[in-house]
Amino acid sequence: MDITVAVDAMGGDHGAHITVPAALRFLRDNPDVNIVLVGLADAIAAELAAQHAATSPRLRIHPATEVVTMDESPQSAMKNKKDSSMRVAINLVKSGEANACVSAGNTGALMATARFVLKTIPGIDRPAIAKLMPTMKGQTAMLDLGANVDSTPLQLTQFAIMGSAMFSALKHVDAPTVGLLNIGSEDIKGNEAVKEAAEMLRKTRLNFQGNIEGDDIYRGTVDVVACDGFTGNVALKTSEGLVKMITTFLKEEFTRNILTRCVALLALPLMNRFKKRLDPRRFNGASFLGLRGIVVKSHGGADEIAFYWALSQAVEEARSGMIQRITEQVQQELVHLNAAVEAAES
Amino acid sequence: MDITVAVDAMGGDHGAHITVPAALRFLRDNPDVNIVLVGLADAIAAELAAQHAATSPRLRIHPATEVVTMDESPQSAMKNKKDSSMRVAINLVKSGEANACVSAGNTGALMATARFVLKTIPGIDRPAIAKLMPTMKGQTAMLDLGANVDSTPLQLTQFAIMGSAMFSALKHVDAPTVGLLNIGSEDIKGNEAVKEAAEMLRKTRLNFQGNIEGDDIYRGTVDVVACDGFTGNVALKTSEGLVKMITTFLKEEFTRNILTRCVALLALPLMNRFKKRLDPRRFNGASFLGLRGIVVKSHGGADEIAFYWALSQAVEEARSGMIQRITEQVQQELVHLNAAVEAAES
């Protein structure tokens, strides 16, 4: 099946300078993908010309006359920029002209617009942000990563259901293992919301493994990690900071003196392989789950390679029938959950 | 000033096999420290004999007939084991016979017992767990790391005050910078408790820098990071898991084939220096703040080197007059805060 991706060409810190070259490269590598570049027609055409490229049946320009800035409030973006590249790209998903959209724009505005235009899946209160994280065993889907704070037990349960469906669809795993992010099992066993969510999750038919702790994320203990957006965001950003510190320390040791610099030369191929395994660009592309359409958020500061990976994430989601899977699983689990709650009450 | 440390010799996964050799080594390196080994007299004497060591004026055995197990509930430990090595070690701090105590025992039981025996500082509702974390710039005090969940804005403010006093005392810094751990500043600006805590912190005379994000921890953006125990615990354990994953990946690359193994040999001194900078054993020793005495919790699985560092942390705290500093700063800030709140209301 051919997949069409709508790209918010103006989003992110670098706009068309990054999104257009990334789109061109992605089209070369993926012959069954079409891309619609949404944004200021002149800017996109200029970037295409700079890249010695032209539009084609596989690469269209869809004009949009406005751009949401990176620090604009979602309210302002929604109210004042109805013809923004971000919104028009989402409109194309809504109308069915595109199977997915990708934006490196302002997260808050993207989430608010996506929710307004696409609407949520029946049974989902609020969308969540999910990401496939690298682990010692492979990958783990983690959500929410910052769309929601002070999540209720029901929301945490919804995150687990959506994450399970996402992992199922993308990784072709029947019953992914699900863990609830919690703290030390000694005395304190988590906050109230997490405790109640665990009880609720035991009533679903998910492959729920109970509580996990922070170190289980990278250990790959479970396929899906459900958590409140506050905690998830802190865990994700703490990880980014730690990787940065560790690579800085490594670099310092390798450049300490003439001897270590020689070792560094010899170790270059090996270190490059190592760096590639941790390269955050390869994990760029956070998915907004719970919407009636695919929206992938690229990091705002993404370079061409990072944006390429966000496009790849969107295409994989479109190909896997993820939205259908999430919709069905939410439906089934909610029916099941409601029945269990009613049975317990009667 | 000579410092006396009471060691819960039976605590942790390995008990006296680890605590006694660590104590002996610590005494050799620190001529102005005395240690009291608290626990089953026979077991301690046997371990001393195995180490070809004996008691001395600087190394006493203080018998205690019971041991709190690692999975025992705090309630059971408090009620049934009044002569436990953990409790008796804390009693020695209470009576003034020791300046600090160190235990690798069960965190929940240690916290409950310490709180019961030592009591909290006036103005502190609940103690917090703090740790000096390695950063790109040096070290940062972070708290709470898991003693409290669902912390109120006032508790978060108390953590910030205590952390600031701790950093001041240990690092000889007059007005340490303080940050409140929060999430992306785009749309959502944190949960309710954090928002209110920020307002409260602006009314203190702390050197409050506002919100920080997860990546700021290791960047060393501030000297003190205040956060809810749930978030702090997840951030800490996520970091532990990530360091493990990264070092495993590095090892895999270095042992991939005969060539990389040769490079590994050459890189050994360099990698050892690198590993040392991240070695979690060097950062062993979490401090219970808010008590009227020094209690340092070692990791339960600590080896001799790790336990040695926990002893070192306790001695530094005792020498720095940290408890006095925290007590005064809590007092001053609370008076100031109450005055500000009253002025605002009148």
Coordinates of N, CA, C and O in Angstrom, one line a residue, chain A residues 94-161:
Chain A
K94 N -7.1 14.4 8.3 CA -8.5 14.4 8.6 C -9.3 14.0 7.3 O -10.2 13.2 7.3
S95 N -8.9 14.7 6.2 CA -9.7 14.5 5.0 C -9.3 13.2 4.3 O -9.9 12.8 3.3
G96 N -8.3 12.5 4.8 CA -7.9 11.3 4.1 C -6.9 11.4 3.0 O -6.5 10.4 2.4
E97 N -6.5 12.7 2.7 CA -5.5 12.9 1.7 C -4.1 12.4 2.1 O -3.3 12.1 1.2
A98 N -3.9 12.4 3.4 CA -2.6 11.8 3.9 C -2.9 10.8 4.9 O -3.9 10.8 5.6
N99 N -2.0 9.8 5.0 CA -2.2 8.7 6.0 C -1.6 9.1 7.4 O -1.8 8.4 8.4
A100 N -0.7 10.1 7.4 CA -0.1 10.5 8.6 C 0.5 11.9 8.5 O 0.7 12.3 7.3
C101 N 0.7 12.6 9.6 CA 1.5 13.8 9.4 C 2.6 13.9 10.4 O 2.6 13.3 11.5
V102 N 3.6 14.7 10.1 CA 4.8 14.8 10.9 C 5.1 16.3 11.0 O 5.1 17.0 10.0
S103 N 5.4 16.7 12.3 CA 5.7 18.1 12.5 C 6.8 18.2 13.6 O 6.8 17.5 14.5
A104 N 7.7 19.2 13.3 CA 8.8 19.4 14.3 C 8.4 20.7 15.1 O 9.2 21.3 15.8
G105 N 7.1 21.1 14.9 CA 6.6 22.4 15.5 C 6.4 22.2 17.0 O 6.5 21.2 17.6
N106 N 6.0 23.4 17.6 CA 5.6 23.5 19.0 C 4.7 22.4 19.5 O 3.6 22.3 19.0
T107 N 5.1 21.7 20.5 CA 4.4 20.5 21.0 C 2.9 20.9 21.4 O 2.0 20.2 21.1
G108 N 2.8 21.9 22.2 CA 1.5 22.3 22.8 C 0.5 22.6 21.7 O -0.6 22.1 21.7
A109 N 1.0 23.4 20.7 CA 0.1 23.8 19.6 C -0.3 22.6 18.8 O -1.4 22.4 18.3
L110 N 0.7 21.8 18.5 CA 0.5 20.6 17.7 C -0.6 19.6 18.4 O -1.5 19.2 17.7
M111 N -0.4 19.5 19.7 CA -1.3 18.6 20.4 C -2.7 19.2 20.4 O -3.7 18.5 20.1
A112 N -2.8 20.5 20.7 CA -4.1 21.1 20.8 C -4.8 21.1 19.4 O -6.0 20.8 19.3
T113 N -4.1 21.4 18.4 CA -4.6 21.4 17.0 C -5.0 20.0 16.6 O -6.1 19.8 16.0
A114 N -4.2 19.0 16.8 CA -4.5 17.6 16.4 C -5.7 17.1 17.1 O -6.6 16.5 16.5
R115 N -5.8 17.5 18.4 CA -7.0 17.0 19.1 C -8.3 17.7 18.6 O -9.3 17.0 18.5
F116 N -8.2 19.0 18.3 CA -9.3 19.7 17.8 C -9.7 19.2 16.4 O -10.9 19.0 16.2
V117 N -8.8 19.0 15.5 CA -9.1 18.6 14.2 C -9.5 17.2 14.1 O -10.5 16.8 13.5
L118 N -8.7 16.3 14.6 CA -8.8 14.8 14.4 C -9.8 14.2 15.4 O -10.4 13.2 15.1
K119 N -9.9 14.8 16.6 CA -10.7 14.3 17.7 C -10.1 13.0 18.3 O -9.3 12.3 17.6
T120 N -10.5 12.7 19.5 CA -10.0 11.5 20.2 C -10.8 10.2 19.8 O -11.9 10.4 19.4
I121 N -10.2 9.1 20.0 CA -10.8 7.8 19.8 C -11.9 7.7 20.9 O -11.7 8.1 22.0
P122 N -13.0 7.0 20.6 CA -14.1 6.8 21.6 C -13.5 6.1 22.8 O -12.8 5.1 22.6
G123 N -13.7 6.7 24.0 CA -13.2 6.0 25.2 C -11.9 6.6 25.7 O -11.5 6.3 26.8
I124 N -11.3 7.5 24.9 CA -10.0 8.1 25.4 C -10.3 9.6 25.7 O -10.8 10.3 24.9
D125 N -10.0 9.9 27.0 CA -10.2 11.3 27.5 C -9.2 12.2 26.8 O -9.5 13.3 26.3
R126 N -7.9 11.9 27.0 CA -6.9 12.8 26.5 C -5.8 12.0 25.8 O -5.4 10.9 26.3
P127 N -5.3 12.5 24.7 CA -4.2 11.7 24.0 C -2.9 11.7 24.9 O -2.8 12.5 25.8
A128 N -2.0 10.8 24.5 CA -0.8 10.7 25.3 C 0.4 10.8 24.2 O 0.2 10.5 23.1
I129 N 1.6 11.1 24.7 CA 2.7 11.1 23.9 C 3.5 9.8 24.2 O 3.9 9.5 25.3
A130 N 3.8 9.0 23.1 CA 4.5 7.7 23.3 C 5.8 7.7 22.4 O 5.8 8.4 21.4
K131 N 6.7 6.9 22.9 CA 8.0 6.8 22.2 C 8.5 5.4 22.3 O 8.3 4.8 23.4
L132 N 9.1 4.9 21.3 CA 9.8 3.6 21.4 C 11.2 3.9 22.0 O 12.0 4.6 21.3
M133 N 11.5 3.4 23.1 CA 12.8 3.7 23.8 C 13.8 2.5 23.5 O 13.3 1.3 23.5
P134 N 15.1 2.8 23.3 CA 16.0 1.6 23.2 C 16.2 1.0 24.6 O 16.3 1.7 25.6
T135 N 16.3 -0.3 24.6 CA 16.6 -1.0 25.8 C 17.6 -2.1 25.6 O 18.1 -2.3 24.5
M136 N 18.0 -2.8 26.7 CA 19.1 -3.8 26.6 C 18.5 -5.0 25.8 O 19.3 -5.8 25.2
K137 N 17.2 -5.1 25.7 CA 16.6 -6.3 24.9 C 16.1 -5.9 23.6 O 15.7 -6.7 22.8
G138 N 15.9 -4.6 23.3 CA 15.3 -4.2 22.0 C 14.7 -2.8 22.2 O 15.4 -1.8 22.3
Q139 N 13.4 -2.8 22.2 CA 12.7 -1.5 22.3 C 11.5 -1.7 23.3 O 10.9 -2.8 23.4
T140 N 11.1 -0.6 23.9 CA 10.0 -0.5 24.8 C 9.2 0.7 24.5 O 9.7 1.8 24.3
A141 N 7.9 0.5 24.4 CA 7.0 1.7 24.2 C 6.7 2.3 25.6 O 6.3 1.6 26.5
M142 N 7.0 3.6 25.6 CA 6.7 4.3 26.9 C 5.8 5.5 26.7 O 5.9 6.2 25.8
L143 N 4.8 5.6 27.6 CA 3.9 6.7 27.6 C 3.2 6.9 28.9 O 3.2 6.0 29.7
D144 N 2.8 8.1 29.3 CA 2.8 9.3 28.6 C 4.1 10.1 28.9 O 4.6 10.0 30.0
L145 N 4.6 10.8 27.9 CA 5.9 11.5 28.1 C 5.7 13.0 28.2 O 6.7 13.7 28.0
G146 N 4.5 13.4 28.6 CA 4.4 14.9 28.9 C 3.1 15.6 28.4 O 3.0 16.8 28.6
A147 N 2.2 14.8 27.8 CA 1.0 15.5 27.4 C 0.0 15.7 28.6 O -0.8 16.6 28.6
N148 N 0.1 14.9 29.6 CA -0.8 15.0 30.8 C 0.0 15.0 32.1 O 1.0 14.3 32.2
V149 N -0.5 15.8 33.0 CA 0.1 15.7 34.3 C -1.1 15.4 35.3 O -2.2 15.6 34.9
D150 N -0.7 14.9 36.5 CA -1.7 14.5 37.4 C -2.8 13.6 36.8 O -4.0 13.7 36.9
S151 N -2.3 12.5 36.1 CA -3.1 11.6 35.4 C -3.9 10.8 36.4 O -3.4 10.4 37.5
T152 N -5.2 10.5 36.1 CA -6.1 9.7 36.9 C -5.7 8.2 36.7 O -5.1 7.9 35.7
P153 N -6.2 7.3 37.6 CA -6.0 5.9 37.4 C -6.5 5.4 36.1 O -5.9 4.6 35.4
L154 N -7.7 6.0 35.7 CA -8.3 5.6 34.4 C -7.5 6.0 33.2 O -7.3 5.2 32.3
Q155 N -6.9 7.2 33.3 CA -6.0 7.6 32.2 C -4.8 6.8 32.1 O -4.3 6.4 31.0
L156 N -4.2 6.4 33.3 CA -3.0 5.5 33.3 C -3.4 4.2 32.6 O -2.6 3.6 31.9
T157 N -4.6 3.7 32.9 CA -5.0 2.5 32.3 C -5.2 2.6 30.8 O -4.8 1.8 30.0
Q158 N -5.7 3.8 30.4 CA -5.9 4.1 28.9 C -4.5 4.1 28.3 O -4.3 3.6 27.2
F159 N -3.5 4.7 28.9 CA -2.2 4.8 28.4 C -1.6 3.3 28.1 O -1.0 3.0 27.1
A160 N -1.9 2.5 29.1 CA -1.4 1.1 29.0 C -2.0 0.4 27.9 O -1.4 -0.3 27.1
I161 N -3.3 0.6 27.7 CA -4.1 -0.1 26.6 C -3.5 0.4 25.3 O -3.3 -0.4 24.4

